PDB file of C-alpha atoms in Angstrom:
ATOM      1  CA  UNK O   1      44.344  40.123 132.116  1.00 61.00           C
ATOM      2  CA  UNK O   2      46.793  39.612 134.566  1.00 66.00           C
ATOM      3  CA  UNK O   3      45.971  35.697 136.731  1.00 91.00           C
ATOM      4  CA  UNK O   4      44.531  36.816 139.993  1.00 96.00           C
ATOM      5  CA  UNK O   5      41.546  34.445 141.808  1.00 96.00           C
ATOM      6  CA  UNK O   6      39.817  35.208 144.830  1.00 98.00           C
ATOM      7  CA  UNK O   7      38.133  32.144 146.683  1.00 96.00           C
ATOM      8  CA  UNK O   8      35.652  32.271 148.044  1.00 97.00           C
ATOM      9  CA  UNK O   9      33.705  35.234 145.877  1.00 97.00           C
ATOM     10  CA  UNK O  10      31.030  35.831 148.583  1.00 97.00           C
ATOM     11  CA  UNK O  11      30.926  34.358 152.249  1.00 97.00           C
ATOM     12  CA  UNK O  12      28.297  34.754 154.983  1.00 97.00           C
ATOM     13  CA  UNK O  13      29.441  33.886 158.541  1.00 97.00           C
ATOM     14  CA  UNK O  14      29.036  34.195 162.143  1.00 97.00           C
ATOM     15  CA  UNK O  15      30.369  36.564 164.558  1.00 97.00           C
ATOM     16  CA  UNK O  16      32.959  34.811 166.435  1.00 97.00           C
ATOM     17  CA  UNK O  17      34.485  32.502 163.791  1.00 96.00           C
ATOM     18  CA  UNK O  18      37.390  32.474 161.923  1.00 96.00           C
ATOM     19  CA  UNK O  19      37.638  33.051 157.688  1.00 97.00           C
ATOM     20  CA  UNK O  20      40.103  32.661 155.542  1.00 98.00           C
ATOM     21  CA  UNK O  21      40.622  34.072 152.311  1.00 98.00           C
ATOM     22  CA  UNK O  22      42.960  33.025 149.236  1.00 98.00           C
ATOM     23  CA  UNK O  23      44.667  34.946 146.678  1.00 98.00           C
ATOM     24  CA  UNK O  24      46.154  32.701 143.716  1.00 98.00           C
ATOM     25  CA  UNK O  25      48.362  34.874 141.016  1.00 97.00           C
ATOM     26  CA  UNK O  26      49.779  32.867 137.962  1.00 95.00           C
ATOM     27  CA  UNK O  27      52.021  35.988 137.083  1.00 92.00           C
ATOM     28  CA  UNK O  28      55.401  35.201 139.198  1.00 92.00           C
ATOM     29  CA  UNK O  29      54.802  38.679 140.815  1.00 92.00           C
ATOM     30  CA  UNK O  30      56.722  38.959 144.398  1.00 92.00           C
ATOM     31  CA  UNK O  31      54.508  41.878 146.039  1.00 93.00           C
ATOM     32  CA  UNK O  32      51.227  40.899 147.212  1.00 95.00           C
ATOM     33  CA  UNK O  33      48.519  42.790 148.786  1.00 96.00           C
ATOM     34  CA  UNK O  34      45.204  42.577 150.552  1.00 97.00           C
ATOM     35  CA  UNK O  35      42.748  45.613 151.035  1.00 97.00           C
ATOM     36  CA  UNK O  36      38.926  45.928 152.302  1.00 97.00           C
ATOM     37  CA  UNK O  37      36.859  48.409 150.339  1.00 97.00           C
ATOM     38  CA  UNK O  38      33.698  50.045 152.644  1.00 93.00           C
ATOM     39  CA  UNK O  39      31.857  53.134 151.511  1.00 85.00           C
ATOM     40  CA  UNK O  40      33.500  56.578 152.053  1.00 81.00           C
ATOM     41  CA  UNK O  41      36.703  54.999 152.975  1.00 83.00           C
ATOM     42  CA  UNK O  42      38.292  53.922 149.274  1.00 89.00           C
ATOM     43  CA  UNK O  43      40.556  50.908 149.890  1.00 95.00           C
ATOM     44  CA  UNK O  44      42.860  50.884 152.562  1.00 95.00           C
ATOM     45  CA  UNK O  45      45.577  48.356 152.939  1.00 95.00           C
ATOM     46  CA  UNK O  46      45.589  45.591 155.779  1.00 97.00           C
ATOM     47  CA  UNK O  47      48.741  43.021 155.040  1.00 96.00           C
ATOM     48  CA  UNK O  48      50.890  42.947 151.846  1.00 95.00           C
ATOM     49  CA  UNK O  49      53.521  40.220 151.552  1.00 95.00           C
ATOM     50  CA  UNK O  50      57.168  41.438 149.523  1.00 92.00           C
ATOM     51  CA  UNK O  51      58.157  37.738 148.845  1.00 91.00           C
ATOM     52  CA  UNK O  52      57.729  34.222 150.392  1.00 93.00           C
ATOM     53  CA  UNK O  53      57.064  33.981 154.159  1.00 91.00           C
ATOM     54  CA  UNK O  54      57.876  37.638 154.406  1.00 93.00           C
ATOM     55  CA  UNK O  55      54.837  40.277 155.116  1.00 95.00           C
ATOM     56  CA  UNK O  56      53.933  43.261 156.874  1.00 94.00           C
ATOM     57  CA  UNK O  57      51.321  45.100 158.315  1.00 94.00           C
ATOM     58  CA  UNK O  58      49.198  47.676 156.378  1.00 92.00           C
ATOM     59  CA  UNK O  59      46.957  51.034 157.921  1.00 91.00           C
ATOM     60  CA  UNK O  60      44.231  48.331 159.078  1.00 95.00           C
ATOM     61  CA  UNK O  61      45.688  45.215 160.014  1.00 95.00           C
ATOM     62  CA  UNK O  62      44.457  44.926 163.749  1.00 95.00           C
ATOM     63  CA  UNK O  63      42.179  41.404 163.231  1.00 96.00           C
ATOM     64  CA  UNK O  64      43.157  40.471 160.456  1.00 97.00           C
ATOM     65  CA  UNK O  65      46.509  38.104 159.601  1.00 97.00           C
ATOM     66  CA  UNK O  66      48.310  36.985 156.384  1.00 97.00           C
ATOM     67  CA  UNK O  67      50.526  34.346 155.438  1.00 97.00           C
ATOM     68  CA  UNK O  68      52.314  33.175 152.230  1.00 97.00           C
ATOM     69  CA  UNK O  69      54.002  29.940 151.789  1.00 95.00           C
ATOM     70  CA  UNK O  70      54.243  29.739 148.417  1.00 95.00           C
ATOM     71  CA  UNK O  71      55.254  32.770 145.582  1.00 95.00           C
ATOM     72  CA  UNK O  72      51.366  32.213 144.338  1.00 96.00           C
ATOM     73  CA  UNK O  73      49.173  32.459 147.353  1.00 97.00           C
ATOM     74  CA  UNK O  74      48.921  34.623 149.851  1.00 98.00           C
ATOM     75  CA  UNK O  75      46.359  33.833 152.971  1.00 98.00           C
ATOM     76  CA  UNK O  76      44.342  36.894 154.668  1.00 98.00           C
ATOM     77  CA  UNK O  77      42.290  35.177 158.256  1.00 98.00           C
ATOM     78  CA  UNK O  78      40.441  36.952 160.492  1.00 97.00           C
ATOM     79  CA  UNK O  79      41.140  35.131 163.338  1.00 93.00           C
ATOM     80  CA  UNK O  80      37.517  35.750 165.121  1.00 96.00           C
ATOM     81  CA  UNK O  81      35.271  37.623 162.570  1.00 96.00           C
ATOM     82  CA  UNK O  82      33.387  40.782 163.662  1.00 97.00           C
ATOM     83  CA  UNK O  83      30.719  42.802 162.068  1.00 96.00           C
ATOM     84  CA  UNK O  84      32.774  45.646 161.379  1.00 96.00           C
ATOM     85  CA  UNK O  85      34.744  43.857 158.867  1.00 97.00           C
ATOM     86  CA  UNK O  86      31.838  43.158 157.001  1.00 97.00           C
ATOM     87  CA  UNK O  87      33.493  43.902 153.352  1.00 97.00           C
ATOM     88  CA  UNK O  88      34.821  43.636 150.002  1.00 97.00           C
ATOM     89  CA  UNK O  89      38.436  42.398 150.089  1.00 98.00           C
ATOM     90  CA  UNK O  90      40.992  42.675 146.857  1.00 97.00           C
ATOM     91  CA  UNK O  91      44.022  41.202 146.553  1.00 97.00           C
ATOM     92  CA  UNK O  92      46.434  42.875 144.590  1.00 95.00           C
ATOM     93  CA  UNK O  93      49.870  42.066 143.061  1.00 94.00           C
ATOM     94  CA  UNK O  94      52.696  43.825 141.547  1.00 90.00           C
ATOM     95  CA  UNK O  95      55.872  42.889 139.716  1.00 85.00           C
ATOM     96  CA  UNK O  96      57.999  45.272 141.892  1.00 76.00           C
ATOM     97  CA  UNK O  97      57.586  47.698 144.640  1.00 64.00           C
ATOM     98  CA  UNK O  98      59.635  50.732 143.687  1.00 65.00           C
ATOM     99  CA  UNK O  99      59.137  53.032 140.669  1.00 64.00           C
ATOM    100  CA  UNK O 100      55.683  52.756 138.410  1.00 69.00           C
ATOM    101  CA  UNK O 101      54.681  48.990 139.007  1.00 72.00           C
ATOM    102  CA  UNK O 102      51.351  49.059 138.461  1.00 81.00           C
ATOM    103  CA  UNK O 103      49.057  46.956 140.417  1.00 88.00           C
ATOM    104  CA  UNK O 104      46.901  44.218 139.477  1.00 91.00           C
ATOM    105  CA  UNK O 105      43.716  43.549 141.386  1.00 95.00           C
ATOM    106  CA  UNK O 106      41.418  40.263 141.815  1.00 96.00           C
ATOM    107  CA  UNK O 107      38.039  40.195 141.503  1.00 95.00           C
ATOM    108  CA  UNK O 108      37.008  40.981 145.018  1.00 96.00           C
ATOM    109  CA  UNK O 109      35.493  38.558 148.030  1.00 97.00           C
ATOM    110  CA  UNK O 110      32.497  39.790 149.508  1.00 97.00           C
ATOM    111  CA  UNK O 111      32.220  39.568 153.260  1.00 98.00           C
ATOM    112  CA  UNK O 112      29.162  39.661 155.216  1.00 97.00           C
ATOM    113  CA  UNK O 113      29.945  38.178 158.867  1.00 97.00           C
ATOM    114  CA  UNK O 114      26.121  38.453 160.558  1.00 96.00           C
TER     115      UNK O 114
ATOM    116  CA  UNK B   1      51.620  61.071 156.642  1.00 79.00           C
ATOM    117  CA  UNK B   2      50.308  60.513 152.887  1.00 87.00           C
ATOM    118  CA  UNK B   3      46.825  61.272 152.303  1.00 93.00           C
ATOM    119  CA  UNK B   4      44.459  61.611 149.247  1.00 95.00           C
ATOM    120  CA  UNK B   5      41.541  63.188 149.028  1.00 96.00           C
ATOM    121  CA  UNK B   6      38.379  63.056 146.147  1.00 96.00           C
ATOM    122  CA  UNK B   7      36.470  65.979 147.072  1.00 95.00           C
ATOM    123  CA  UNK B   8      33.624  64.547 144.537  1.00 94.00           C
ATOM    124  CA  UNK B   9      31.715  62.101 146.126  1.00 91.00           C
ATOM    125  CA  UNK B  10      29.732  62.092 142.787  1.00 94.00           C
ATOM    126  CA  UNK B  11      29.044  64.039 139.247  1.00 94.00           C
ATOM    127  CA  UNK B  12      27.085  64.000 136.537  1.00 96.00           C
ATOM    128  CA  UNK B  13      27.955  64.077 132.219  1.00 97.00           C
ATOM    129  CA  UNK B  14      26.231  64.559 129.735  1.00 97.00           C
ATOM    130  CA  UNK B  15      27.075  62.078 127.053  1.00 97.00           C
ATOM    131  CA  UNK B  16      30.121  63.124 124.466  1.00 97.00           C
ATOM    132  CA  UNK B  17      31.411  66.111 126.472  1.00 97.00           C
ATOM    133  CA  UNK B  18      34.263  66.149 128.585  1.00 98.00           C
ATOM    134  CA  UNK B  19      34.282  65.588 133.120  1.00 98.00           C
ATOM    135  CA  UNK B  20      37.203  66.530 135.330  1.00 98.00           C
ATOM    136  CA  UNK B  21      37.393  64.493 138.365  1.00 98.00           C
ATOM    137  CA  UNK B  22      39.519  66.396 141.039  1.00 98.00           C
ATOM    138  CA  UNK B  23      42.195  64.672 143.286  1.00 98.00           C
ATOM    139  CA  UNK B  24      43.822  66.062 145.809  1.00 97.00           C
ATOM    140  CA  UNK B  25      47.479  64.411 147.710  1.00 97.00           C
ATOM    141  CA  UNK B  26      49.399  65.316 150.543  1.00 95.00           C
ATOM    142  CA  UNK B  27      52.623  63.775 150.806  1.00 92.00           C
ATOM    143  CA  UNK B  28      56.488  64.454 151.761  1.00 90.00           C
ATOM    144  CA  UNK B  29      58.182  62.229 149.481  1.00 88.00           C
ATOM    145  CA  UNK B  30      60.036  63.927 146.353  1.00 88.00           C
ATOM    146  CA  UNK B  31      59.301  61.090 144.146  1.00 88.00           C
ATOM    147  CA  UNK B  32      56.024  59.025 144.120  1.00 91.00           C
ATOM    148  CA  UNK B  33      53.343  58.247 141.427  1.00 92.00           C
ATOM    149  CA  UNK B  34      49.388  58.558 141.324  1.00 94.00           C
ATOM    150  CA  UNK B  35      47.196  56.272 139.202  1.00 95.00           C
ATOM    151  CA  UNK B  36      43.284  56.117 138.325  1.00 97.00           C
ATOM    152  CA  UNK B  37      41.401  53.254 138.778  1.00 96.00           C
ATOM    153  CA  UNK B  38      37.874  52.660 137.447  1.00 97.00           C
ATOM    154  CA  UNK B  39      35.493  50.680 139.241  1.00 97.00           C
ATOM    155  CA  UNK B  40      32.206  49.389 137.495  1.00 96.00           C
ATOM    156  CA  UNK B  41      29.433  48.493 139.210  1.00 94.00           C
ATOM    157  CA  UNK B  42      30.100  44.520 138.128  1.00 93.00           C
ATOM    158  CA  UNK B  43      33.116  45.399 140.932  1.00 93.00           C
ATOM    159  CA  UNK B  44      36.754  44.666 139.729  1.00 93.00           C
ATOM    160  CA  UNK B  45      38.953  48.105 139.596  1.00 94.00           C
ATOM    161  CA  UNK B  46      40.416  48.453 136.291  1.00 94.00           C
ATOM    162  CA  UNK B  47      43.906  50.379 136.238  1.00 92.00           C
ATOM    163  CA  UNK B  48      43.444  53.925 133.793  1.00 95.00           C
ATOM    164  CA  UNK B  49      46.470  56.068 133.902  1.00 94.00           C
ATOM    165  CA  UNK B  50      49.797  56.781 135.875  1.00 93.00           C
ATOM    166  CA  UNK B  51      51.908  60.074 136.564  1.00 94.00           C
ATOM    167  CA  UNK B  52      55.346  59.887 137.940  1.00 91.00           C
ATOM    168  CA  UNK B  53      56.473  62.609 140.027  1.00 91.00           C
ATOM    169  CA  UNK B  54      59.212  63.591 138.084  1.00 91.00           C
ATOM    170  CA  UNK B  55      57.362  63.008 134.717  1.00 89.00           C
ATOM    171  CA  UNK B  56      57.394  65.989 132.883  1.00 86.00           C
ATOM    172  CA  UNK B  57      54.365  65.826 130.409  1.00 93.00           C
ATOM    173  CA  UNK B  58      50.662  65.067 131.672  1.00 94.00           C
ATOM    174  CA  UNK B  59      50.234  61.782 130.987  1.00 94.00           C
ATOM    175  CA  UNK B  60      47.461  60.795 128.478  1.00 95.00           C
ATOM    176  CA  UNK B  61      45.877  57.235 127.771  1.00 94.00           C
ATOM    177  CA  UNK B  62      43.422  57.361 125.051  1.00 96.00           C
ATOM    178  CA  UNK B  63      40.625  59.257 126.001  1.00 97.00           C
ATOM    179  CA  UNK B  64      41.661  59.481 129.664  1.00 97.00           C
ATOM    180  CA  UNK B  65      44.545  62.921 130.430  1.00 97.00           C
ATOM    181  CA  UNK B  66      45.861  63.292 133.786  1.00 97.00           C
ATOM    182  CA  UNK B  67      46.188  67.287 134.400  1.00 96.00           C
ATOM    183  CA  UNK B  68      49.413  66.541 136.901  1.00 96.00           C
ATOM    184  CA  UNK B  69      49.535  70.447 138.375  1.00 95.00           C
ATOM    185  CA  UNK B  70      52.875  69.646 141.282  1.00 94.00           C
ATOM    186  CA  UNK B  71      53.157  72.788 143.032  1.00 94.00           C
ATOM    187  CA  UNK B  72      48.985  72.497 143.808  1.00 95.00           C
ATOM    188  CA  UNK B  73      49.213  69.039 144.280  1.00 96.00           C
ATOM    189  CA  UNK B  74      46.894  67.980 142.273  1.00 97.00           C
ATOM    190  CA  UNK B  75      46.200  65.331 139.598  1.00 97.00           C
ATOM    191  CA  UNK B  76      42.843  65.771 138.205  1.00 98.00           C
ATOM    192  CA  UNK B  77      41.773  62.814 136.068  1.00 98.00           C
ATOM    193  CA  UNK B  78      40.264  64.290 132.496  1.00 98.00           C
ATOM    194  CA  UNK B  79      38.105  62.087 130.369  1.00 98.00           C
ATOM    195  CA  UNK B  80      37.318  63.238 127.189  1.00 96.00           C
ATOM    196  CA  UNK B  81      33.715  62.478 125.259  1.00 96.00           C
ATOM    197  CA  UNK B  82      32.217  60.975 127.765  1.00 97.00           C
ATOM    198  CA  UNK B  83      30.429  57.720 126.896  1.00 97.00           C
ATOM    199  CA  UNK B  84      27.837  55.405 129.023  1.00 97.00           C
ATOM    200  CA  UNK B  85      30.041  52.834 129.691  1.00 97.00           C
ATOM    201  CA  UNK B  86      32.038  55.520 131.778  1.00 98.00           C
ATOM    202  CA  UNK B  87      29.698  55.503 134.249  1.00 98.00           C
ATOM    203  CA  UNK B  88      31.855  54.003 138.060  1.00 97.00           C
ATOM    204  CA  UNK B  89      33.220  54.800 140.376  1.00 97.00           C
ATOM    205  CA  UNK B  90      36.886  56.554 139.925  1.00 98.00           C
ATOM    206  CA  UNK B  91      39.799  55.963 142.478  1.00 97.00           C
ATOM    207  CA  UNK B  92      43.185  58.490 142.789  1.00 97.00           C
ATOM    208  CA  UNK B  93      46.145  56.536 144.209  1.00 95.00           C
ATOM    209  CA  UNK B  94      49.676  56.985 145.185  1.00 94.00           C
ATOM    210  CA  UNK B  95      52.747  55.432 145.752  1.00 90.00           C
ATOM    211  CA  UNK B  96      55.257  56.949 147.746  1.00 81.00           C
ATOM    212  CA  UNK B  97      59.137  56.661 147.327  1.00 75.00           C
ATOM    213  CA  UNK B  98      59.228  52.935 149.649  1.00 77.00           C
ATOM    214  CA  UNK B  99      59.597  50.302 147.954  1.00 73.00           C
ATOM    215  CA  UNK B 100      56.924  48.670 149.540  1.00 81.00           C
ATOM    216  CA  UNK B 101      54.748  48.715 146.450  1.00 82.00           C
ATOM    217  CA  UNK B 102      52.096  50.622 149.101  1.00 88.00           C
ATOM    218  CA  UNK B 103      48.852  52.427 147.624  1.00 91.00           C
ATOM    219  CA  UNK B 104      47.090  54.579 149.382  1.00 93.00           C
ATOM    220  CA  UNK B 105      43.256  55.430 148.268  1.00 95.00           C
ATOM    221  CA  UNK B 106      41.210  58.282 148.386  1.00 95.00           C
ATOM    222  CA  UNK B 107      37.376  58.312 148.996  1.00 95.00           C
ATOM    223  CA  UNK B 108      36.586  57.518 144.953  1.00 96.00           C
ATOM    224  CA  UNK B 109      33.972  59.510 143.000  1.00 97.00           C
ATOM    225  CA  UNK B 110      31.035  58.195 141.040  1.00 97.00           C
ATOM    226  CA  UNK B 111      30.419  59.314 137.763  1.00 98.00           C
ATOM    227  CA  UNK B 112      27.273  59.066 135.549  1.00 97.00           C
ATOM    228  CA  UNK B 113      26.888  59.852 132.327  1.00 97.00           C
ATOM    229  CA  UNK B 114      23.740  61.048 131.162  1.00 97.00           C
ATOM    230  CA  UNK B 115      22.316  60.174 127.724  1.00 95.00           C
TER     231      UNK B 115
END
Protein backbone atom coordinates (compact mmCIF):
# COMPACT_ATOMS: atom_id res chain seq x y z
CA UNK A 1 0.00 0.00 0.00
CA UNK A 2 1.30 3.06 -1.10
CA UNK A 3 2.21 5.69 2.50
CA UNK A 4 -0.61 8.15 2.49
CA UNK A 5 -2.08 9.56 6.19
CA UNK A 6 -4.82 11.79 6.64
CA UNK A 7 -4.94 13.72 10.09
CA UNK A 8 -7.32 14.32 11.50
CA UNK A 9 -9.75 11.15 10.35
CA UNK A 10 -13.00 12.87 11.50
CA UNK A 11 -13.46 16.60 12.73
CA UNK A 12 -16.57 18.39 14.02
CA UNK A 13 -16.41 22.23 14.00
CA UNK A 14 -18.10 25.45 14.00
CA UNK A 15 -19.28 27.59 11.30
CA UNK A 16 -16.97 30.40 11.10
CA UNK A 17 -13.61 28.80 12.01
CA UNK A 18 -10.80 27.81 10.26
CA UNK A 19 -9.53 23.77 9.65
CA UNK A 20 -6.74 22.48 8.46
CA UNK A 21 -6.08 19.28 7.03
CA UNK A 22 -2.70 17.22 6.44
CA UNK A 23 -1.67 14.87 3.88
CA UNK A 24 1.72 12.94 4.75
CA UNK A 25 3.03 10.53 1.69
CA UNK A 26 6.26 8.44 2.42
CA UNK A 27 6.44 7.57 -1.42
CA UNK A 28 8.70 10.62 -2.87
CA UNK A 29 5.71 11.26 -5.26
CA UNK A 30 5.78 15.09 -6.66
CA UNK A 31 1.90 15.45 -7.62
CA UNK A 32 -0.38 15.88 -4.84
CA UNK A 33 -4.02 16.26 -4.69
CA UNK A 34 -6.96 17.09 -2.50
CA UNK A 35 -10.70 16.26 -3.40
CA UNK A 36 -14.16 16.38 -1.32
CA UNK A 37 -16.47 13.47 -2.02
CA UNK A 38 -20.54 14.47 -1.39
CA UNK A 39 -23.31 12.27 -2.70
CA UNK A 40 -24.25 12.51 -6.44
CA UNK A 41 -21.26 14.55 -7.14
CA UNK A 42 -18.21 11.71 -7.26
CA UNK A 43 -15.00 13.51 -6.25
CA UNK A 44 -14.16 16.64 -7.65
CA UNK A 45 -10.81 18.24 -7.31
CA UNK A 46 -10.16 21.49 -5.13
CA UNK A 47 -6.09 22.16 -5.02
CA UNK A 48 -3.37 19.74 -6.27
CA UNK A 49 0.26 20.72 -5.71
CA UNK A 50 2.96 19.52 -8.90
CA UNK A 51 6.06 19.91 -6.58
CA UNK A 52 7.24 21.98 -3.53
CA UNK A 53 5.62 25.40 -2.94
CA UNK A 54 4.04 25.09 -6.33
CA UNK A 55 0.01 24.41 -6.57
CA UNK A 56 -2.97 25.21 -8.38
CA UNK A 57 -6.46 25.50 -8.25
CA UNK A 58 -8.87 22.58 -8.98
CA UNK A 59 -12.99 22.75 -10.28
CA UNK A 60 -13.86 23.67 -6.47
CA UNK A 61 -11.30 25.58 -4.90
CA UNK A 62 -13.30 28.83 -3.92
CA UNK A 63 -12.80 28.47 0.26
CA UNK A 64 -10.60 26.31 0.40
CA UNK A 65 -6.46 26.88 0.23
CA UNK A 66 -3.39 24.56 0.02
CA UNK A 67 0.10 24.80 0.76
CA UNK A 68 3.18 22.49 0.60
CA UNK A 69 6.45 23.19 2.13
CA UNK A 70 7.88 20.12 2.15
CA UNK A 71 7.84 17.09 -0.86
CA UNK A 72 5.68 15.01 1.95
CA UNK A 73 2.89 17.21 3.09
CA UNK A 74 0.62 19.05 1.53
CA UNK A 75 -1.89 21.48 3.72
CA UNK A 76 -5.72 21.91 2.52
CA UNK A 77 -7.47 25.10 5.13
CA UNK A 78 -10.62 26.35 4.85
CA UNK A 79 -10.01 29.59 5.86
CA UNK A 80 -13.67 30.18 7.58
CA UNK A 81 -15.56 26.80 7.47
CA UNK A 82 -19.15 26.67 6.12
CA UNK A 83 -21.77 24.05 6.15
CA UNK A 84 -21.64 23.36 2.65
CA UNK A 85 -18.29 21.88 2.86
CA UNK A 86 -19.43 19.50 5.20
CA UNK A 87 -17.40 16.35 3.60
CA UNK A 88 -15.13 13.60 3.01
CA UNK A 89 -11.75 14.89 1.78
CA UNK A 90 -8.92 12.47 0.00
CA UNK A 91 -5.71 13.29 -0.68
CA UNK A 92 -4.21 11.73 -3.48
CA UNK A 93 -0.67 11.37 -4.93
CA UNK A 94 0.93 10.33 -8.05
CA UNK A 95 4.46 9.64 -9.24
CA UNK A 96 3.94 11.76 -12.43
CA UNK A 97 1.32 13.74 -14.11
CA UNK A 98 1.42 12.76 -17.76
CA UNK A 99 0.74 9.31 -19.27
CA UNK A 100 -0.92 6.33 -16.94
CA UNK A 101 0.30 7.40 -13.35
CA UNK A 102 -2.04 5.99 -11.37
CA UNK A 103 -3.20 7.66 -8.30
CA UNK A 104 -2.92 6.77 -4.82
CA UNK A 105 -5.55 7.86 -2.34
CA UNK A 106 -5.52 8.33 1.66
CA UNK A 107 -7.90 7.16 3.78
CA UNK A 108 -10.30 10.03 3.78
CA UNK A 109 -11.05 12.97 6.62
CA UNK A 110 -14.49 13.31 7.47
CA UNK A 111 -15.83 16.82 7.81
CA UNK A 112 -18.82 17.83 9.60
CA UNK A 113 -18.61 21.78 10.29
CA UNK A 114 -22.19 22.30 12.41
CA UNK B 1 -14.85 20.71 -21.07
CA UNK B 2 -14.25 16.94 -19.82
CA UNK B 3 -17.09 15.31 -18.29
CA UNK B 4 -18.02 11.73 -17.11
CA UNK B 5 -21.03 10.43 -16.58
CA UNK B 6 -22.35 6.90 -14.54
CA UNK B 7 -25.76 6.66 -15.69
CA UNK B 8 -26.21 3.82 -12.81
CA UNK B 9 -26.76 5.31 -9.71
CA UNK B 10 -27.12 1.64 -8.49
CA UNK B 11 -27.56 -2.27 -9.60
CA UNK B 12 -28.09 -5.34 -8.37
CA UNK B 13 -26.03 -9.19 -8.96
CA UNK B 14 -26.76 -12.09 -8.28
CA UNK B 15 -23.81 -13.88 -6.83
CA UNK B 16 -21.27 -15.72 -9.51
CA UNK B 17 -22.69 -14.11 -12.67
CA UNK B 18 -21.30 -11.37 -14.44
CA UNK B 19 -22.49 -6.98 -14.02
CA UNK B 20 -21.59 -4.32 -16.55
CA UNK B 21 -21.30 -0.99 -15.06
CA UNK B 22 -21.70 1.70 -17.87
CA UNK B 23 -19.47 4.88 -18.14
CA UNK B 24 -19.90 7.41 -20.24
CA UNK B 25 -16.86 10.51 -21.17
CA UNK B 26 -16.90 13.50 -23.06
CA UNK B 27 -13.70 14.92 -23.81
CA UNK B 28 -11.53 16.70 -26.71
CA UNK B 29 -8.22 15.46 -25.98
CA UNK B 30 -6.76 12.66 -28.46
CA UNK B 31 -4.94 10.97 -25.76
CA UNK B 32 -6.19 10.50 -22.12
CA UNK B 33 -6.83 7.41 -19.86
CA UNK B 34 -9.93 6.20 -17.69
CA UNK B 35 -9.54 4.10 -14.54
CA UNK B 36 -12.07 2.27 -12.03
CA UNK B 37 -11.98 2.78 -8.61
CA UNK B 38 -13.83 0.72 -5.98
CA UNK B 39 -15.07 2.19 -2.96
CA UNK B 40 -16.19 -0.06 0.07
CA UNK B 41 -18.32 1.00 2.47
CA UNK B 42 -15.17 0.98 5.21
CA UNK B 43 -14.37 4.24 2.67
CA UNK B 44 -10.83 4.22 1.03
CA UNK B 45 -11.12 3.97 -3.04
CA UNK B 46 -9.12 1.17 -4.20
CA UNK B 47 -7.61 1.65 -7.86
CA UNK B 48 -9.17 -1.51 -10.38
CA UNK B 49 -8.18 -1.05 -13.93
CA UNK B 50 -6.77 1.55 -16.53
CA UNK B 51 -7.32 2.08 -20.42
CA UNK B 52 -5.11 4.32 -22.38
CA UNK B 53 -6.54 6.02 -25.23
CA UNK B 54 -4.41 4.72 -27.67
CA UNK B 55 -4.32 1.18 -26.08
CA UNK B 56 -5.39 -1.16 -28.45
CA UNK B 57 -6.73 -4.26 -26.47
CA UNK B 58 -9.48 -3.89 -23.61
CA UNK B 59 -7.68 -3.97 -20.74
CA UNK B 60 -8.34 -6.87 -18.27
CA UNK B 61 -7.24 -7.22 -14.48
CA UNK B 62 -8.23 -10.46 -13.07
CA UNK B 63 -11.72 -10.69 -12.87
CA UNK B 64 -12.31 -7.02 -13.68
CA UNK B 65 -12.39 -6.24 -18.17
CA UNK B 66 -12.75 -2.81 -19.27
CA UNK B 67 -15.01 -2.97 -22.64
CA UNK B 68 -13.01 0.40 -24.02
CA UNK B 69 -15.66 1.01 -27.19
CA UNK B 70 -13.69 4.80 -28.60
CA UNK B 71 -15.87 5.88 -31.26
CA UNK B 72 -19.08 5.56 -28.49
CA UNK B 73 -17.08 6.78 -25.89
CA UNK B 74 -17.53 4.49 -23.63
CA UNK B 75 -15.62 2.34 -21.10
CA UNK B 76 -17.91 0.04 -19.40
CA UNK B 77 -16.29 -1.64 -16.40
CA UNK B 78 -17.07 -5.71 -16.64
CA UNK B 79 -16.70 -7.83 -13.58
CA UNK B 80 -16.88 -11.27 -14.00
CA UNK B 81 -18.48 -13.89 -11.20
CA UNK B 82 -19.58 -11.62 -9.09
CA UNK B 83 -18.75 -12.24 -5.42
CA UNK B 84 -20.06 -10.44 -2.01
CA UNK B 85 -17.16 -8.70 -1.32
CA UNK B 86 -17.92 -6.76 -4.67
CA UNK B 87 -20.49 -5.05 -3.23
CA UNK B 88 -19.29 -0.58 -3.37
CA UNK B 89 -19.51 1.80 -4.84
CA UNK B 90 -17.63 1.99 -8.47
CA UNK B 91 -15.98 5.29 -9.78
CA UNK B 92 -15.01 5.95 -13.85
CA UNK B 93 -12.16 8.48 -14.11
CA UNK B 94 -10.11 10.24 -16.63
CA UNK B 95 -7.11 11.91 -17.28
CA UNK B 96 -6.78 14.14 -20.01
CA UNK B 97 -3.58 14.83 -22.15
CA UNK B 98 -2.15 17.81 -19.26
CA UNK B 99 0.21 16.86 -17.40
CA UNK B 100 -1.38 17.98 -14.48
CA UNK B 101 -1.99 14.48 -13.18
CA UNK B 102 -5.96 15.89 -13.08
CA UNK B 103 -8.92 13.26 -12.52
CA UNK B 104 -12.06 14.01 -13.15
CA UNK B 105 -15.04 11.77 -11.48
CA UNK B 106 -18.24 10.75 -12.49
CA UNK B 107 -21.33 10.30 -10.17
CA UNK B 108 -20.10 6.45 -9.05
CA UNK B 109 -22.54 3.50 -9.03
CA UNK B 110 -23.32 1.15 -6.19
CA UNK B 111 -23.32 -2.33 -6.70
CA UNK B 112 -24.78 -5.20 -4.58
CA UNK B 113 -24.44 -8.50 -4.96
CA UNK B 114 -27.08 -10.68 -3.98
CA UNK B 115 -26.49 -14.11 -2.41
Amino acid sequence: DAGITQSPRHKVTETGTPVTLRCHQTENHRYMYWYRQDPGHGLRLIHYSYGVKDTDKGEVSDGYSVSRSKTEDFLLTLESATSSQTSVYFCAISEEGRGYNEQFFGPGTRLTVL
Amino acid sequence: AQKITQTQPGMFVQEKEAVTLDCTYDTSDQSYGLFWYKQPSSGEMIFLIYQGSYDEQNATEGRYSLNFQKARKSANLVISASQLGDSAMYFCAMKGSSNTGKLIFGQGTTLQVKP
